[in-house]
mmCIF file of C-alpha atoms in Angstrom:
data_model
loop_
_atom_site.group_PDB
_atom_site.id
_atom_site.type_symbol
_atom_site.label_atom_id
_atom_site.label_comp_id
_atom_site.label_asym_id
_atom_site.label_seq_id
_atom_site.Cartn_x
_atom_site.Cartn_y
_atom_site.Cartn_z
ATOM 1 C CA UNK Z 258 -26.099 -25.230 72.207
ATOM 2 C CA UNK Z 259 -29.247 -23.688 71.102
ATOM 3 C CA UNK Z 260 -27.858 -22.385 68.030
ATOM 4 C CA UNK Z 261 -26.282 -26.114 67.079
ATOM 5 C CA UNK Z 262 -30.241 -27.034 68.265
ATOM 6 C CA UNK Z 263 -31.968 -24.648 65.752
ATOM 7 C CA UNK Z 264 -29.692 -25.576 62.903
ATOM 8 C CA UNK Z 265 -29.967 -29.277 63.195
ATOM 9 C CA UNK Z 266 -33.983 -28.238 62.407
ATOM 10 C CA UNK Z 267 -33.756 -26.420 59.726
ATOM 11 C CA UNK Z 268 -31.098 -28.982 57.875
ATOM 12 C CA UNK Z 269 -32.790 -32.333 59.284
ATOM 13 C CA UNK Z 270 -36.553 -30.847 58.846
ATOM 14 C CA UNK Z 271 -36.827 -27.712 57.463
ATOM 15 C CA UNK Z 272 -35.403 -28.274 54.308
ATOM 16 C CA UNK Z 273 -36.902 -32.018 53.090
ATOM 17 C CA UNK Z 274 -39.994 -30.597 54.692
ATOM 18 C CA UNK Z 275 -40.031 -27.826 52.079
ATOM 19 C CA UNK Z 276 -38.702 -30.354 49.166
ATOM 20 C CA UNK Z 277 -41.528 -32.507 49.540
ATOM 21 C CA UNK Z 278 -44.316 -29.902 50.286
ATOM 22 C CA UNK Z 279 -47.150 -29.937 48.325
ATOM 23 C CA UNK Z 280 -46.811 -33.700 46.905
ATOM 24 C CA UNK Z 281 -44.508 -35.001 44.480
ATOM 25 C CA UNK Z 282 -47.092 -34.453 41.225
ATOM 26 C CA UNK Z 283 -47.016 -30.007 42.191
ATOM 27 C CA UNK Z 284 -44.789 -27.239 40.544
ATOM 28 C CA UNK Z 285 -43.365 -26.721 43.770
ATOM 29 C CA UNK Z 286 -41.809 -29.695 44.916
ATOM 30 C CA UNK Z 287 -40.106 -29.443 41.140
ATOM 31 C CA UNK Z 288 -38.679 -26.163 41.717
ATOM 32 C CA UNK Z 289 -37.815 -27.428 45.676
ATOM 33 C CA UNK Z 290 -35.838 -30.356 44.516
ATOM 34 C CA UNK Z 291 -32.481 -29.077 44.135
ATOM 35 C CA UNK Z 292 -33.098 -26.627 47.390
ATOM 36 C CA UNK Z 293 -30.003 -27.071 49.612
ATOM 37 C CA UNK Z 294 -29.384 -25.501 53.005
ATOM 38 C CA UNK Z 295 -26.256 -23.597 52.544
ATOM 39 C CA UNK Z 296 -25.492 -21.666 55.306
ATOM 40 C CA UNK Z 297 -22.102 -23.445 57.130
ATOM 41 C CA UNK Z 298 -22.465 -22.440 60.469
ATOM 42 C CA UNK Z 299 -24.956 -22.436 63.503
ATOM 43 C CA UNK Z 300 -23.257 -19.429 64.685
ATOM 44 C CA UNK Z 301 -24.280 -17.491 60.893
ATOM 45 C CA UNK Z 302 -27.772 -19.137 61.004
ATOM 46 C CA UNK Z 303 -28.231 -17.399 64.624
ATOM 47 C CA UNK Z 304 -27.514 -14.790 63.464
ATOM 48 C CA UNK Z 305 -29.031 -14.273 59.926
ATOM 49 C CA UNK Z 306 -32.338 -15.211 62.284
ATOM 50 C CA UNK Z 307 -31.413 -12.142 64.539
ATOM 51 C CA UNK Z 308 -30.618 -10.079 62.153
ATOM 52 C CA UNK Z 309 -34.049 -10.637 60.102
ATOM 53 C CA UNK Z 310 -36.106 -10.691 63.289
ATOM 54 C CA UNK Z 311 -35.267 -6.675 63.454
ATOM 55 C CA UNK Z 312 -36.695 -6.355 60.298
ATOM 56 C CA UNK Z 313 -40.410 -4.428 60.434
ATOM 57 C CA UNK Z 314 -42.604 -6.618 58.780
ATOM 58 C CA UNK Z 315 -45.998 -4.657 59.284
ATOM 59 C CA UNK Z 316 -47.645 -2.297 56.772
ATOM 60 C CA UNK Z 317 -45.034 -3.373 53.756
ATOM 61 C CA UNK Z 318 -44.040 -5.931 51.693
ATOM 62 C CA UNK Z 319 -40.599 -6.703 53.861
ATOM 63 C CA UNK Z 320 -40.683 -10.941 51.718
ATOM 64 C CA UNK Z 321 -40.551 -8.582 48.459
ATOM 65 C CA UNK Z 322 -37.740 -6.448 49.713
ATOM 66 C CA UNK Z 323 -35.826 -9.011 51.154
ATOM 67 C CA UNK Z 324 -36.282 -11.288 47.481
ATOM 68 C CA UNK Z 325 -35.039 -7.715 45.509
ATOM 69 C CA UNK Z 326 -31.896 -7.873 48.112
ATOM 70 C CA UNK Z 327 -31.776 -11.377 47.068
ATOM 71 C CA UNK Z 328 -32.248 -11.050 43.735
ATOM 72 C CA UNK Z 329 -29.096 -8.106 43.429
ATOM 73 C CA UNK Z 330 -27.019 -10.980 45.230
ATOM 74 C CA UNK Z 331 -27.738 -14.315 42.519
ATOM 75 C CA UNK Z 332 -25.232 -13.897 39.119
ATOM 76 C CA UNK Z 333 -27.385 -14.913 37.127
ATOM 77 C CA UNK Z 334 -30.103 -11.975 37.036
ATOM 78 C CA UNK Z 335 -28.303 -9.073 35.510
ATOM 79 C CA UNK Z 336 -27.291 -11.246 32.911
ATOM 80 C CA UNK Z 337 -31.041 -12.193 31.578
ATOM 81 C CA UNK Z 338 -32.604 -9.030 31.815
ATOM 82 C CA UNK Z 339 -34.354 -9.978 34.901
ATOM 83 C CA UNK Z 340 -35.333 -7.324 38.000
ATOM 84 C CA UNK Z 341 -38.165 -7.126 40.173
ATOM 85 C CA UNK Z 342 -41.228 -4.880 38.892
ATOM 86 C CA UNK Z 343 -41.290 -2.124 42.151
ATOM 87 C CA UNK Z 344 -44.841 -3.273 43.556
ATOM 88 C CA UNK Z 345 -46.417 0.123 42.920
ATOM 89 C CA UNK Z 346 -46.312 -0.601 39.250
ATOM 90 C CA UNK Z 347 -47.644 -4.256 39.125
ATOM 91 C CA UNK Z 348 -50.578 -2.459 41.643
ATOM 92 C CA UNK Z 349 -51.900 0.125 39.180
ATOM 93 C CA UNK Z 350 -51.897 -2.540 36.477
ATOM 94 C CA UNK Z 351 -53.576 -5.178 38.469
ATOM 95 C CA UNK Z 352 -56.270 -2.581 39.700
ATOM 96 C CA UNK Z 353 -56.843 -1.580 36.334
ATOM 97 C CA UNK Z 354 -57.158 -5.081 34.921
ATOM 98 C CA UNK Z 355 -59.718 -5.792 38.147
ATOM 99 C CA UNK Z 356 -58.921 -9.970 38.251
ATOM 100 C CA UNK Z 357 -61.986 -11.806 38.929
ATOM 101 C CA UNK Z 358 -62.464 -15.530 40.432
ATOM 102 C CA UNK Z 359 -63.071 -16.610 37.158
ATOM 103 C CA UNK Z 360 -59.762 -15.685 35.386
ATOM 104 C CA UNK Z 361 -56.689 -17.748 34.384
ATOM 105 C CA UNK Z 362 -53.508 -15.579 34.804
ATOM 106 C CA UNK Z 363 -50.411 -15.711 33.001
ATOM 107 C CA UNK Z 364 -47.025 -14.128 33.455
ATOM 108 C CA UNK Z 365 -44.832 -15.708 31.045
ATOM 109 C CA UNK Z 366 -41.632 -13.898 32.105
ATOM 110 C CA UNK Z 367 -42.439 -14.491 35.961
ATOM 111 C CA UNK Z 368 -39.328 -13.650 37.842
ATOM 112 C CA UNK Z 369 -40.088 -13.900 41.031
ATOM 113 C CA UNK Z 370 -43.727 -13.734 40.627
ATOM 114 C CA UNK Z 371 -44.630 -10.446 41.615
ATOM 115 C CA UNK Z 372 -47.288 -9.718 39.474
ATOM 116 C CA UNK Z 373 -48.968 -13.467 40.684
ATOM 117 C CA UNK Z 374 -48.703 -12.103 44.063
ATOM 118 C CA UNK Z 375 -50.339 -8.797 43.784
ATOM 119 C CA UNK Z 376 -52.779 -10.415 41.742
ATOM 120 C CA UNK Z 377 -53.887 -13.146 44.456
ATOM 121 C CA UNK Z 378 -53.721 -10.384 46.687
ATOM 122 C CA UNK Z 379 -56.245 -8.483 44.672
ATOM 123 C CA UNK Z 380 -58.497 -11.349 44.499
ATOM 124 C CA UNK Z 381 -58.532 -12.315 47.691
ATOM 125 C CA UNK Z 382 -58.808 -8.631 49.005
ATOM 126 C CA UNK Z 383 -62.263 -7.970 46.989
ATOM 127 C CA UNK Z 384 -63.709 -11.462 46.160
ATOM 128 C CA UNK Z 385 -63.014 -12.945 49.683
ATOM 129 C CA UNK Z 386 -66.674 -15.408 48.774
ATOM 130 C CA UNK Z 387 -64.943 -17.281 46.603
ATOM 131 C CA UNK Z 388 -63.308 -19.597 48.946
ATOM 132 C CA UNK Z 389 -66.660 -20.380 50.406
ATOM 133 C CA UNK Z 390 -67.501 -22.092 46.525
ATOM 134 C CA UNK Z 391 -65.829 -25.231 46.048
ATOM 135 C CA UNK Z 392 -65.379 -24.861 42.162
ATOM 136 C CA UNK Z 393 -64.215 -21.544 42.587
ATOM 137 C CA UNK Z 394 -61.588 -21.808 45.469
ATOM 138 C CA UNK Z 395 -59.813 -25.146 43.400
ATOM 139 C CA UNK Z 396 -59.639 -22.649 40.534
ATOM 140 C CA UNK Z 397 -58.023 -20.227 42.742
ATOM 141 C CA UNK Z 398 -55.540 -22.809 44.132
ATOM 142 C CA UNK Z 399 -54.573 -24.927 40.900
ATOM 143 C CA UNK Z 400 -55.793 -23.102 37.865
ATOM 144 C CA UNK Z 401 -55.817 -19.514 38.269
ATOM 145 C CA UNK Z 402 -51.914 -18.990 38.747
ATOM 146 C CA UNK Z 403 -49.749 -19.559 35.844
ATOM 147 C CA UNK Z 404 -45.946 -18.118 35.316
ATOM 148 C CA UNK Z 405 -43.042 -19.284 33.387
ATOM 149 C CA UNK Z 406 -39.490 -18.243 33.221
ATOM 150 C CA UNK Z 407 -36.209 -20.234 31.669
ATOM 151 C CA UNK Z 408 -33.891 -19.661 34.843
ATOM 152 C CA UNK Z 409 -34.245 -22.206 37.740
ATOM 153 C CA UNK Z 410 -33.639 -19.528 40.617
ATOM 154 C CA UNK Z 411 -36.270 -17.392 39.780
ATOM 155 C CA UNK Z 412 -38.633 -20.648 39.950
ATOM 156 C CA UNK Z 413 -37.485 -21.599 43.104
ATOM 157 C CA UNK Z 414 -38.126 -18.183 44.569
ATOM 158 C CA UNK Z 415 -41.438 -17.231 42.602
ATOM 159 C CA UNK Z 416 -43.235 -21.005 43.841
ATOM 160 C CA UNK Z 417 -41.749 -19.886 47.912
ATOM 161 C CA UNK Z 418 -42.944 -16.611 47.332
ATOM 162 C CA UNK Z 419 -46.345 -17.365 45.974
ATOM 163 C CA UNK Z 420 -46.443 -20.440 48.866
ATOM 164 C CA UNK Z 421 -46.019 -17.693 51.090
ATOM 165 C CA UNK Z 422 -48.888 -15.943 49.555
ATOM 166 C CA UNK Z 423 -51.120 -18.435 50.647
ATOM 167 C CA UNK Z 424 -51.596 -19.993 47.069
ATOM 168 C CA UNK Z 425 -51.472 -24.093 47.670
ATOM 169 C CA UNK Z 426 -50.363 -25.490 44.065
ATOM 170 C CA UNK Z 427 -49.720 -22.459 41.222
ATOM 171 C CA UNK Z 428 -48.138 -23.624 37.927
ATOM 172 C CA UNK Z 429 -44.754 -22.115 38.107
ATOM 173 C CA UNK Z 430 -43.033 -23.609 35.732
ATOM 174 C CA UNK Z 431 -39.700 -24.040 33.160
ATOM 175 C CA UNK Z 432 -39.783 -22.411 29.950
ATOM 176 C CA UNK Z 433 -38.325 -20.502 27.472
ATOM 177 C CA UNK Z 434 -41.484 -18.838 26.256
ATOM 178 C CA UNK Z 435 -40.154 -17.426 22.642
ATOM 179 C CA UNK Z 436 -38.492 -21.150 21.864
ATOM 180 C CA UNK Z 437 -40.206 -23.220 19.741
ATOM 181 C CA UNK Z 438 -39.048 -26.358 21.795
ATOM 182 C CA UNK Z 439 -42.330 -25.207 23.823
ATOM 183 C CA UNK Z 440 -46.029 -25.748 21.886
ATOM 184 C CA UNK Z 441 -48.417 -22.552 22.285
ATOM 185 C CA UNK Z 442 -51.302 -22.803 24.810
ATOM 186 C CA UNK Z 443 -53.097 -20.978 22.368
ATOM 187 C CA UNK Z 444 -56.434 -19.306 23.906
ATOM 188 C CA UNK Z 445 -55.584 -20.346 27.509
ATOM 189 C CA UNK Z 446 -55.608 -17.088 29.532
ATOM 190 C CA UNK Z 447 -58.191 -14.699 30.420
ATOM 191 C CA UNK Z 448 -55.663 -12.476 31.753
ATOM 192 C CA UNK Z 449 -51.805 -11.551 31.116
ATOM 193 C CA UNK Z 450 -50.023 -9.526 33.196
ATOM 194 C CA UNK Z 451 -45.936 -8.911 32.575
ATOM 195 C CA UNK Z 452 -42.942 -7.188 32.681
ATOM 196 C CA UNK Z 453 -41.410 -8.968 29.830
ATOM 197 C CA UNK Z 454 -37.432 -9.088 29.358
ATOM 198 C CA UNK Z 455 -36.523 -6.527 26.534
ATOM 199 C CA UNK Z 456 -33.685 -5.141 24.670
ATOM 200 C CA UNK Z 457 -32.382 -9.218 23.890
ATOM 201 C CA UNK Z 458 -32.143 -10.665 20.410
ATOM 202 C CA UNK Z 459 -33.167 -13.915 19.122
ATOM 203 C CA UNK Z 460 -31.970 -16.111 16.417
ATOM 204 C CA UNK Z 461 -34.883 -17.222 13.901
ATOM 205 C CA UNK Z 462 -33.956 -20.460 13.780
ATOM 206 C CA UNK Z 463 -34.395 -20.437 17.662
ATOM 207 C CA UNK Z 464 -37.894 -19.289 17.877
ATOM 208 C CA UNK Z 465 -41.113 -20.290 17.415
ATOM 209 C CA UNK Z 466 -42.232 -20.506 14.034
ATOM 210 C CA UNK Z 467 -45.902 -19.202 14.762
ATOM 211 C CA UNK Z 468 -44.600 -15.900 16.995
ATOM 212 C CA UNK Z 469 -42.485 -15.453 13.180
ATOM 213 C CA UNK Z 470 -45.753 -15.665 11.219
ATOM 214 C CA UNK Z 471 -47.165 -13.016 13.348
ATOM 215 C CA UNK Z 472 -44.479 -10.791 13.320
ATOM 216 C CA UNK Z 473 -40.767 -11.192 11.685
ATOM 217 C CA UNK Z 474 -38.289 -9.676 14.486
ATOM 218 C CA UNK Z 475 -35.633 -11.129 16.475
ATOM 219 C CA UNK Z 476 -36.575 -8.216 18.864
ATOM 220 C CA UNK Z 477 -37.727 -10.218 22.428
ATOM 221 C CA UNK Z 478 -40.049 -7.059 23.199
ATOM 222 C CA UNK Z 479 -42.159 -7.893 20.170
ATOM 223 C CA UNK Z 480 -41.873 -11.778 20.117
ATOM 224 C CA UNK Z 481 -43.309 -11.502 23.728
ATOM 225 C CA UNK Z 482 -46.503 -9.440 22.698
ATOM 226 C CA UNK Z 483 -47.022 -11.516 19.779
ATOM 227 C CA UNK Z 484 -46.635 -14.512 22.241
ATOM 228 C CA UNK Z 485 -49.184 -12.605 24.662
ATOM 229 C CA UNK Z 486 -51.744 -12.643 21.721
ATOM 230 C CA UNK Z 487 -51.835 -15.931 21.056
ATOM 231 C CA UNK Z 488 -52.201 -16.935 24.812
ATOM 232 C CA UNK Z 489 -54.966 -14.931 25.480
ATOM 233 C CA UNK Z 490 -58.259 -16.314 24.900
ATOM 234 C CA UNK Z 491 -60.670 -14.214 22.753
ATOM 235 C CA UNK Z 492 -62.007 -11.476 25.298
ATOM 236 C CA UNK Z 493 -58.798 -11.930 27.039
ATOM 237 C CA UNK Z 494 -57.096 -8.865 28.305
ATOM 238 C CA UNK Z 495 -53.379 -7.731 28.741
ATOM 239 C CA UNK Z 496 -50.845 -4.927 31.013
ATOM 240 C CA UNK Z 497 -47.848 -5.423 30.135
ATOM 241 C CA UNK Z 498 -44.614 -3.196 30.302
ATOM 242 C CA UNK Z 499 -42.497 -2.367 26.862
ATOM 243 C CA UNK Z 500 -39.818 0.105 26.432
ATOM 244 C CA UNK Z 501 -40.143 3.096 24.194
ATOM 245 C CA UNK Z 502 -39.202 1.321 21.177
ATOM 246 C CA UNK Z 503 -42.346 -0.439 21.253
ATOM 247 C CA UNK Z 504 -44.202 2.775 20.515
ATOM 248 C CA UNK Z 505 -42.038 5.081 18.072
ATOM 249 C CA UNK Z 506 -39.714 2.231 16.656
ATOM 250 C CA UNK Z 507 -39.897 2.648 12.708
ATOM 251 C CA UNK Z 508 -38.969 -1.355 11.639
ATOM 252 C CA UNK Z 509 -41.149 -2.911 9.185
ATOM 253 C CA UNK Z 510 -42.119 -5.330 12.230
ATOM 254 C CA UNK Z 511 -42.613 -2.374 15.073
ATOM 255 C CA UNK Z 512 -45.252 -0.955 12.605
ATOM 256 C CA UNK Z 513 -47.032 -4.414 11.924
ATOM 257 C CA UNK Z 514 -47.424 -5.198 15.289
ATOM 258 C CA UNK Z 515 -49.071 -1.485 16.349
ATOM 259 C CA UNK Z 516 -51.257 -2.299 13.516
ATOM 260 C CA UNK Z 517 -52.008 -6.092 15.040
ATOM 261 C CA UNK Z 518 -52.594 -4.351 18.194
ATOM 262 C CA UNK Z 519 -54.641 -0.917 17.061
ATOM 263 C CA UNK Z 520 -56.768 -2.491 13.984
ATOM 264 C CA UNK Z 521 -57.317 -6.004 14.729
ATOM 265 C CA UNK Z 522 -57.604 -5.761 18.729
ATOM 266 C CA UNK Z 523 -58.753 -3.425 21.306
ATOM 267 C CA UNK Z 524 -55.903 -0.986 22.438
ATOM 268 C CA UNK Z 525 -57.519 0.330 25.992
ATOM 269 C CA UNK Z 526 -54.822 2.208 27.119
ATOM 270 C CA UNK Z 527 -50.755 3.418 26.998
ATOM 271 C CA UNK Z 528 -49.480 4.619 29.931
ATOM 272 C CA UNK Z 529 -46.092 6.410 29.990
ATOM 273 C CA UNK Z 530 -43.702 5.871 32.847
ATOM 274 C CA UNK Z 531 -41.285 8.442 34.086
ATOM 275 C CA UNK Z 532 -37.326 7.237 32.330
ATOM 276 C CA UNK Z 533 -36.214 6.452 35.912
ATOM 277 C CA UNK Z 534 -38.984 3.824 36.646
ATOM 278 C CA UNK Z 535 -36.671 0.740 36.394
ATOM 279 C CA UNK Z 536 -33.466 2.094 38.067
ATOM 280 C CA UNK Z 537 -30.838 0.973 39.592
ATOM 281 C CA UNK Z 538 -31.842 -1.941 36.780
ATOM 282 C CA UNK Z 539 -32.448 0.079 33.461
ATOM 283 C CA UNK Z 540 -32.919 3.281 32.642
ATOM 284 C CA UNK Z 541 -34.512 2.463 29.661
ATOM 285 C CA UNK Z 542 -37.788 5.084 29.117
ATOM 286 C CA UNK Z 543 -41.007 2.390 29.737
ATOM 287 C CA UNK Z 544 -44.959 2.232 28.951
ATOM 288 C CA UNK Z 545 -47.819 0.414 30.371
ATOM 289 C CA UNK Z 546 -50.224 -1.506 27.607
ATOM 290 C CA UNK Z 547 -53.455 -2.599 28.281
ATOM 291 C CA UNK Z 548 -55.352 -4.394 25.022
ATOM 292 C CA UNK Z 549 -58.264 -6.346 24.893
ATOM 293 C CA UNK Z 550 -58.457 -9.814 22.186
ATOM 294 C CA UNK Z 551 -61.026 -8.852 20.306
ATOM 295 C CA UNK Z 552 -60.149 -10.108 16.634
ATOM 296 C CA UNK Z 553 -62.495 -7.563 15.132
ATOM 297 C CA UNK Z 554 -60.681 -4.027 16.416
ATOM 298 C CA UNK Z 555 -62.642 -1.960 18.590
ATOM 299 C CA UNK Z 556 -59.763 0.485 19.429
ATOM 300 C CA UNK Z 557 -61.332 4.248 19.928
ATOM 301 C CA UNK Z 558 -58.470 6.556 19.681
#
């Protein structure tokens, strides 16, 4: 009966352990409410349990692999654009961006909240003081963490995941970040870091009126970097991924916001990615931007 034993746990404990975790006022237990335990038989649990302890977790990130598995399996991700950044990527942009103790991160199209992860990771890996400073180590666990995303799945998985991470009570939150149902937190983040959904199309009437005044597209790719400059704080610095388009496109609006971008802030860097970056997903040819908020320019070349 050991089987029967195990799965009366994980239904009778397990499960309203992790609903309730983290008190009822967190981001988590909002995202945990709904969690169900699904699985219909001891005899699957057993061996879903087996099967995963054969699994290598050393040396790699086997949680990320498994989530990407995951994420191939749930309906709804093809459908919004959504796949999981491969972690090589979101390392080369968190290394260049160099988080600090001090910064306030935002992913506003968090998925499963890689780039959070590899952040924390970051932080933890080459400020380890910090959690020996009481200010600094509530920052860490309440403040510093910040991601969004309209599809209640990828919450539920990006507040485990980040749980997992060892980060106690991240905002990971509901919302459509282009909508104008949601109001700005203008000047909030130090630090964005994203993989933004592209190739969609908005209706105006549908999105925010002050991502319009900055730049007049129904193109997502471009609402989300005008969103990204009004989040960041002055000083504030962005990676973020954008497809081609971003760089050549010839719309009235493409060329307004390179100029936003180029003239008014700090463009630091475009890297190109191979075409093949994003497959099996897209195939769709990518870039890497890093800018700086500056409001006066300041870009060299």
């Amino acid at each position: 009966s050991e089987p029967q034993e195990m799965y009366n746990i994980v239904s009778e404990h397990v499960f309203p352990f992790l609903r309730e975790l983290g008190g009822d006022g967190s981001t988590y237990s909002q995202q945990m409410q709904g969690a169900r335990f699904t699985i219909p038989t001891p005899a699957l649990l057993a061996k879903v349990i087996d099967l995963l302890d054969q699994i290598p977790m050393q040396e790699r990130d086997t949680k990320g692999d498994l989530y990407e598995y995951m994420l191939g399996k749930i309906a709804s991700a093809g459908q919004n654009g959504q796949f999981r950044t491969p972690r090589h990527i979101i390392q080369l942009m968190v290394e260049l961006t160099a988080p600090t103790p001090k910064d306030t991160i935002c992913d506003p199209a968090s998925g499963t909240c890689g780039f959070l992860v590899i952040a924390n990771e970051y932080v933890r890996e080459h400020h380890a003081e910090l959690f020996f400073d009481k200010q600094l180590a509530e920052h860490f666990h309440h403040h510093m963490f910040n991601g969004y995303d309209f599809d209640n799945t990828m919450l539920r998985i990006g507040s485990m995941n980040m749980l997992l991470h060892g980060v106690e009570s991240p905002t990971i939150t509901y919302r459509d970040s282009l909508s104008q149902d949601y109001a700005l937190q203008e000047e909030a983040f130090s630090l964005i870091l994203a993989n933004p959904p592209f190739a969609g199309s908005l209706d105006y009437d549908g999105t925010a009126r002050d991502l319009l005044a900055i730049v007049k597209t129904k193109k997502t790719e471009l609402l989300f970097l005008a969103l990204f400059l009004k989040l960041l704080k002055a000083g504030g610095r962005a990676a973020v991924i954008v497809p081609d388009g971003v760089l050549f496109g010839s719309s009235k609006a493409h060329k307004d916001l390179r100029r936003i971008i180029v003239e008014e802030q700090k463009l630091d860097a475009v890297i190109s990615l191979p075409s093949g970056a994003f497959k099996p997903y897209a195939g769709v040819s990518t870039a890497i931007l890093f800018f700086t908020k500056t409001n006066s320019g300041g870009t060299d070349n």
